């Protein structure tokens, strides 16, 4: 079980890629062999994992201190098949999956502060 934000992101990114492959295989069975049940099941599974990937991106971008453009790239990588794995490897090479020990508040910390100030 992953224990870091980067570990969770990697696990969900790989799961999203596998669910894409499963959906593509199911589509081949549906349109090649007239077996639509696979798309029903894998469509549901892929939708669940896709949603988990998007939520994971929104959760980890602040602690990993990604810029907004990196977050957008991570979210766009969920659309083409297997691009989430490409993004994970790209981010890892650039050190974007390493957690920073900065004292600067994170994005969600700033949002929390702004909401407290509004009350």
PDB file of C-alpha atoms in Angstrom:
ATOM      1  CA  UNK A   1       0.000   0.000   0.000  1.00  0.00           C
ATOM      2  CA  UNK A   2       1.508   3.392  -0.967  1.00  0.00           C
ATOM      3  CA  UNK A   3       2.462   5.665   1.924  1.00  0.00           C
ATOM      4  CA  UNK A   4       3.362   8.872   0.113  1.00  0.00           C
ATOM      5  CA  UNK A   5       1.533  11.230  -2.204  1.00  0.00           C
ATOM      6  CA  UNK A   6       3.867  10.204  -5.024  1.00  0.00           C
ATOM      7  CA  UNK A   7       3.203   6.530  -4.325  1.00  0.00           C
ATOM      8  CA  UNK A   8      -0.548   7.029  -4.447  1.00  0.00           C
ATOM      9  CA  UNK A   9      -0.239   9.020  -7.642  1.00  0.00           C
ATOM     10  CA  UNK A  10       1.894   6.306  -9.289  1.00  0.00           C
ATOM     11  CA  UNK A  11      -0.510   3.546  -8.280  1.00  0.00           C
ATOM     12  CA  UNK A  12      -3.580   5.369  -9.572  1.00  0.00           C
ATOM     13  CA  UNK A  13      -1.828   6.476 -12.795  1.00  0.00           C
ATOM     14  CA  UNK A  14      -0.854   2.887 -13.590  1.00  0.00           C
ATOM     15  CA  UNK A  15      -4.334   1.621 -12.704  1.00  0.00           C
ATOM     16  CA  UNK A  16      -5.839   4.250 -15.024  1.00  0.00           C
ATOM     17  CA  UNK A  17      -3.617   3.057 -17.878  1.00  0.00           C
ATOM     18  CA  UNK A  18      -4.549  -0.585 -17.270  1.00  0.00           C
ATOM     19  CA  UNK A  19      -8.245   0.291 -17.188  1.00  0.00           C
ATOM     20  CA  UNK A  20      -7.819   2.081 -20.533  1.00  0.00           C
ATOM     21  CA  UNK A  21      -6.234  -1.032 -22.026  1.00  0.00           C
ATOM     22  CA  UNK A  22      -9.031  -3.172 -20.594  1.00  0.00           C
ATOM     23  CA  UNK A  23     -11.633  -0.879 -22.103  1.00  0.00           C
ATOM     24  CA  UNK A  24      -9.921  -0.957 -25.507  1.00  0.00           C
ATOM     25  CA  UNK A  25      -9.799  -4.767 -25.434  1.00  0.00           C
ATOM     26  CA  UNK A  26     -13.467  -4.865 -24.423  1.00  0.00           C
ATOM     27  CA  UNK A  27     -14.312  -2.538 -27.325  1.00  0.00           C
ATOM     28  CA  UNK A  28     -12.493  -4.883 -29.707  1.00  0.00           C
ATOM     29  CA  UNK A  29     -14.635  -7.754 -28.427  1.00  0.00           C
ATOM     30  CA  UNK A  30     -17.799  -5.667 -28.698  1.00  0.00           C
ATOM     31  CA  UNK A  31     -17.279  -4.526 -32.265  1.00  0.00           C
ATOM     32  CA  UNK A  32     -15.252  -7.510 -33.536  1.00  0.00           C
ATOM     33  CA  UNK A  33     -17.167 -10.388 -31.958  1.00  0.00           C
ATOM     34  CA  UNK A  34     -20.501  -8.774 -30.973  1.00  0.00           C
ATOM     35  CA  UNK A  35     -19.816  -9.338 -27.251  1.00  0.00           C
ATOM     36  CA  UNK A  36     -20.971  -6.078 -25.570  1.00  0.00           C
ATOM     37  CA  UNK A  37     -20.824  -7.241 -21.928  1.00  0.00           C
ATOM     38  CA  UNK A  38     -17.109  -6.452 -21.627  1.00  0.00           C
ATOM     39  CA  UNK A  39     -17.683  -2.796 -22.468  1.00  0.00           C
ATOM     40  CA  UNK A  40     -20.438  -2.608 -19.886  1.00  0.00           C
ATOM     41  CA  UNK A  41     -18.122  -3.915 -17.175  1.00  0.00           C
ATOM     42  CA  UNK A  42     -14.870  -2.272 -18.276  1.00  0.00           C
ATOM     43  CA  UNK A  43     -16.608   1.024 -19.021  1.00  0.00           C
ATOM     44  CA  UNK A  44     -17.771   1.133 -15.431  1.00  0.00           C
ATOM     45  CA  UNK A  45     -14.333   0.125 -14.102  1.00  0.00           C
ATOM     46  CA  UNK A  46     -12.542   2.656 -16.287  1.00  0.00           C
ATOM     47  CA  UNK A  47     -14.954   5.400 -15.263  1.00  0.00           C
ATOM     48  CA  UNK A  48     -14.279   4.660 -11.603  1.00  0.00           C
ATOM     49  CA  UNK A  49     -10.498   4.588 -12.038  1.00  0.00           C
ATOM     50  CA  UNK A  50     -10.573   7.696 -14.253  1.00  0.00           C
ATOM     51  CA  UNK A  51     -12.467   9.557 -11.523  1.00  0.00           C
ATOM     52  CA  UNK A  52      -9.952   8.301  -8.937  1.00  0.00           C
ATOM     53  CA  UNK A  53      -7.097   9.601 -11.119  1.00  0.00           C
ATOM     54  CA  UNK A  54      -8.649  13.059 -11.436  1.00  0.00           C
ATOM     55  CA  UNK A  55      -9.317  13.250  -7.682  1.00  0.00           C
ATOM     56  CA  UNK A  56      -5.793  12.007  -6.932  1.00  0.00           C
ATOM     57  CA  UNK A  57      -4.315  14.706  -9.186  1.00  0.00           C
ATOM     58  CA  UNK A  58      -6.337  17.359  -7.372  1.00  0.00           C
ATOM     59  CA  UNK A  59      -5.235  16.039  -3.978  1.00  0.00           C
ATOM     60  CA  UNK A  60      -1.505  15.549  -4.647  1.00  0.00           C
ATOM     61  CA  UNK A  61      -0.713  18.645  -6.699  1.00  0.00           C
ATOM     62  CA  UNK A  62      -0.612  20.853  -3.612  1.00  0.00           C
ATOM     63  CA  UNK A  63       1.621  18.720  -1.330  1.00  0.00           C
ATOM     64  CA  UNK A  64       3.906  17.920  -4.274  1.00  0.00           C
ATOM     65  CA  UNK A  65       3.924  21.670  -5.071  1.00  0.00           C
ATOM     66  CA  UNK A  66       3.085  21.322  -8.742  1.00  0.00           C
ATOM     67  CA  UNK A  67       2.516  24.496 -10.713  1.00  0.00           C
ATOM     68  CA  UNK A  68      -0.949  24.905 -12.207  1.00  0.00           C
ATOM     69  CA  UNK A  69       0.360  24.007 -15.681  1.00  0.00           C
ATOM     70  CA  UNK A  70       1.688  20.681 -14.392  1.00  0.00           C
ATOM     71  CA  UNK A  71      -1.721  19.945 -12.845  1.00  0.00           C
ATOM     72  CA  UNK A  72      -3.420  20.708 -16.162  1.00  0.00           C
ATOM     73  CA  UNK A  73      -0.954  18.438 -17.985  1.00  0.00           C
ATOM     74  CA  UNK A  74      -1.650  15.636 -15.473  1.00  0.00           C
ATOM     75  CA  UNK A  75      -5.391  16.026 -16.013  1.00  0.00           C
ATOM     76  CA  UNK A  76      -5.036  16.120 -19.812  1.00  0.00           C
ATOM     77  CA  UNK A  77      -2.894  12.959 -19.592  1.00  0.00           C
ATOM     78  CA  UNK A  78      -5.950  11.081 -18.335  1.00  0.00           C
ATOM     79  CA  UNK A  79      -7.661  11.393 -21.726  1.00  0.00           C
ATOM     80  CA  UNK A  80      -5.408   9.590 -24.271  1.00  0.00           C
ATOM     81  CA  UNK A  81      -4.821   5.895 -23.606  1.00  0.00           C
ATOM     82  CA  UNK A  82      -1.693   5.198 -21.520  1.00  0.00           C
ATOM     83  CA  UNK A  83      -0.759   8.899 -21.260  1.00  0.00           C
ATOM     84  CA  UNK A  84      -1.085   8.820 -17.462  1.00  0.00           C
ATOM     85  CA  UNK A  85       1.937   6.475 -17.324  1.00  0.00           C
ATOM     86  CA  UNK A  86       3.835   8.787 -19.689  1.00  0.00           C
ATOM     87  CA  UNK A  87       3.036  11.734 -17.406  1.00  0.00           C
ATOM     88  CA  UNK A  88       4.082   9.807 -14.271  1.00  0.00           C
ATOM     89  CA  UNK A  89       7.439   8.941 -15.835  1.00  0.00           C
ATOM     90  CA  UNK A  90       7.910  12.521 -17.115  1.00  0.00           C
ATOM     91  CA  UNK A  91       7.090  13.967 -13.687  1.00  0.00           C
ATOM     92  CA  UNK A  92       9.403  11.492 -11.965  1.00  0.00           C
ATOM     93  CA  UNK A  93      12.332  12.398 -14.271  1.00  0.00           C
ATOM     94  CA  UNK A  94      11.836  16.082 -13.470  1.00  0.00           C
ATOM     95  CA  UNK A  95      11.597  15.541  -9.722  1.00  0.00           C
ATOM     96  CA  UNK A  96       7.941  16.546  -9.564  1.00  0.00           C
ATOM     97  CA  UNK A  97       7.023  13.494  -7.499  1.00  0.00           C
ATOM     98  CA  UNK A  98       9.441  14.361  -4.688  1.00  0.00           C
ATOM     99  CA  UNK A  99       7.862  15.922  -1.633  1.00  0.00           C
ATOM    100  CA  UNK A 100       9.287  19.295  -0.665  1.00  0.00           C
ATOM    101  CA  UNK A 101      10.149  20.400   2.879  1.00  0.00           C
ATOM    102  CA  UNK A 102       9.281  24.023   2.167  1.00  0.00           C
ATOM    103  CA  UNK A 103       7.708  26.208   4.851  1.00  0.00           C
ATOM    104  CA  UNK A 104       5.637  28.009   2.224  1.00  0.00           C
ATOM    105  CA  UNK A 105       1.920  27.180   2.494  1.00  0.00           C
ATOM    106  CA  UNK A 106       0.504  24.760  -0.042  1.00  0.00           C
ATOM    107  CA  UNK A 107      -2.327  25.628  -2.401  1.00  0.00           C
ATOM    108  CA  UNK A 108      -4.936  23.965  -0.195  1.00  0.00           C
ATOM    109  CA  UNK A 109      -3.407  25.673   2.862  1.00  0.00           C
ATOM    110  CA  UNK A 110      -3.913  29.039   1.171  1.00  0.00           C
ATOM    111  CA  UNK A 111      -7.504  28.130   0.275  1.00  0.00           C
ATOM    112  CA  UNK A 112      -8.166  27.114   3.893  1.00  0.00           C
ATOM    113  CA  UNK A 113      -6.688  30.417   5.133  1.00  0.00           C
ATOM    114  CA  UNK A 114      -8.771  32.443   2.657  1.00  0.00           C
ATOM    115  CA  UNK A 115     -11.958  30.641   3.711  1.00  0.00           C
ATOM    116  CA  UNK A 116     -11.218  31.269   7.390  1.00  0.00           C
ATOM    117  CA  UNK A 117     -10.662  34.957   6.677  1.00  0.00           C
ATOM    118  CA  UNK A 118     -14.037  35.166   4.943  1.00  0.00           C
ATOM    119  CA  UNK A 119     -15.852  33.966   8.073  1.00  0.00           C
TER     120      UNK A 119
END
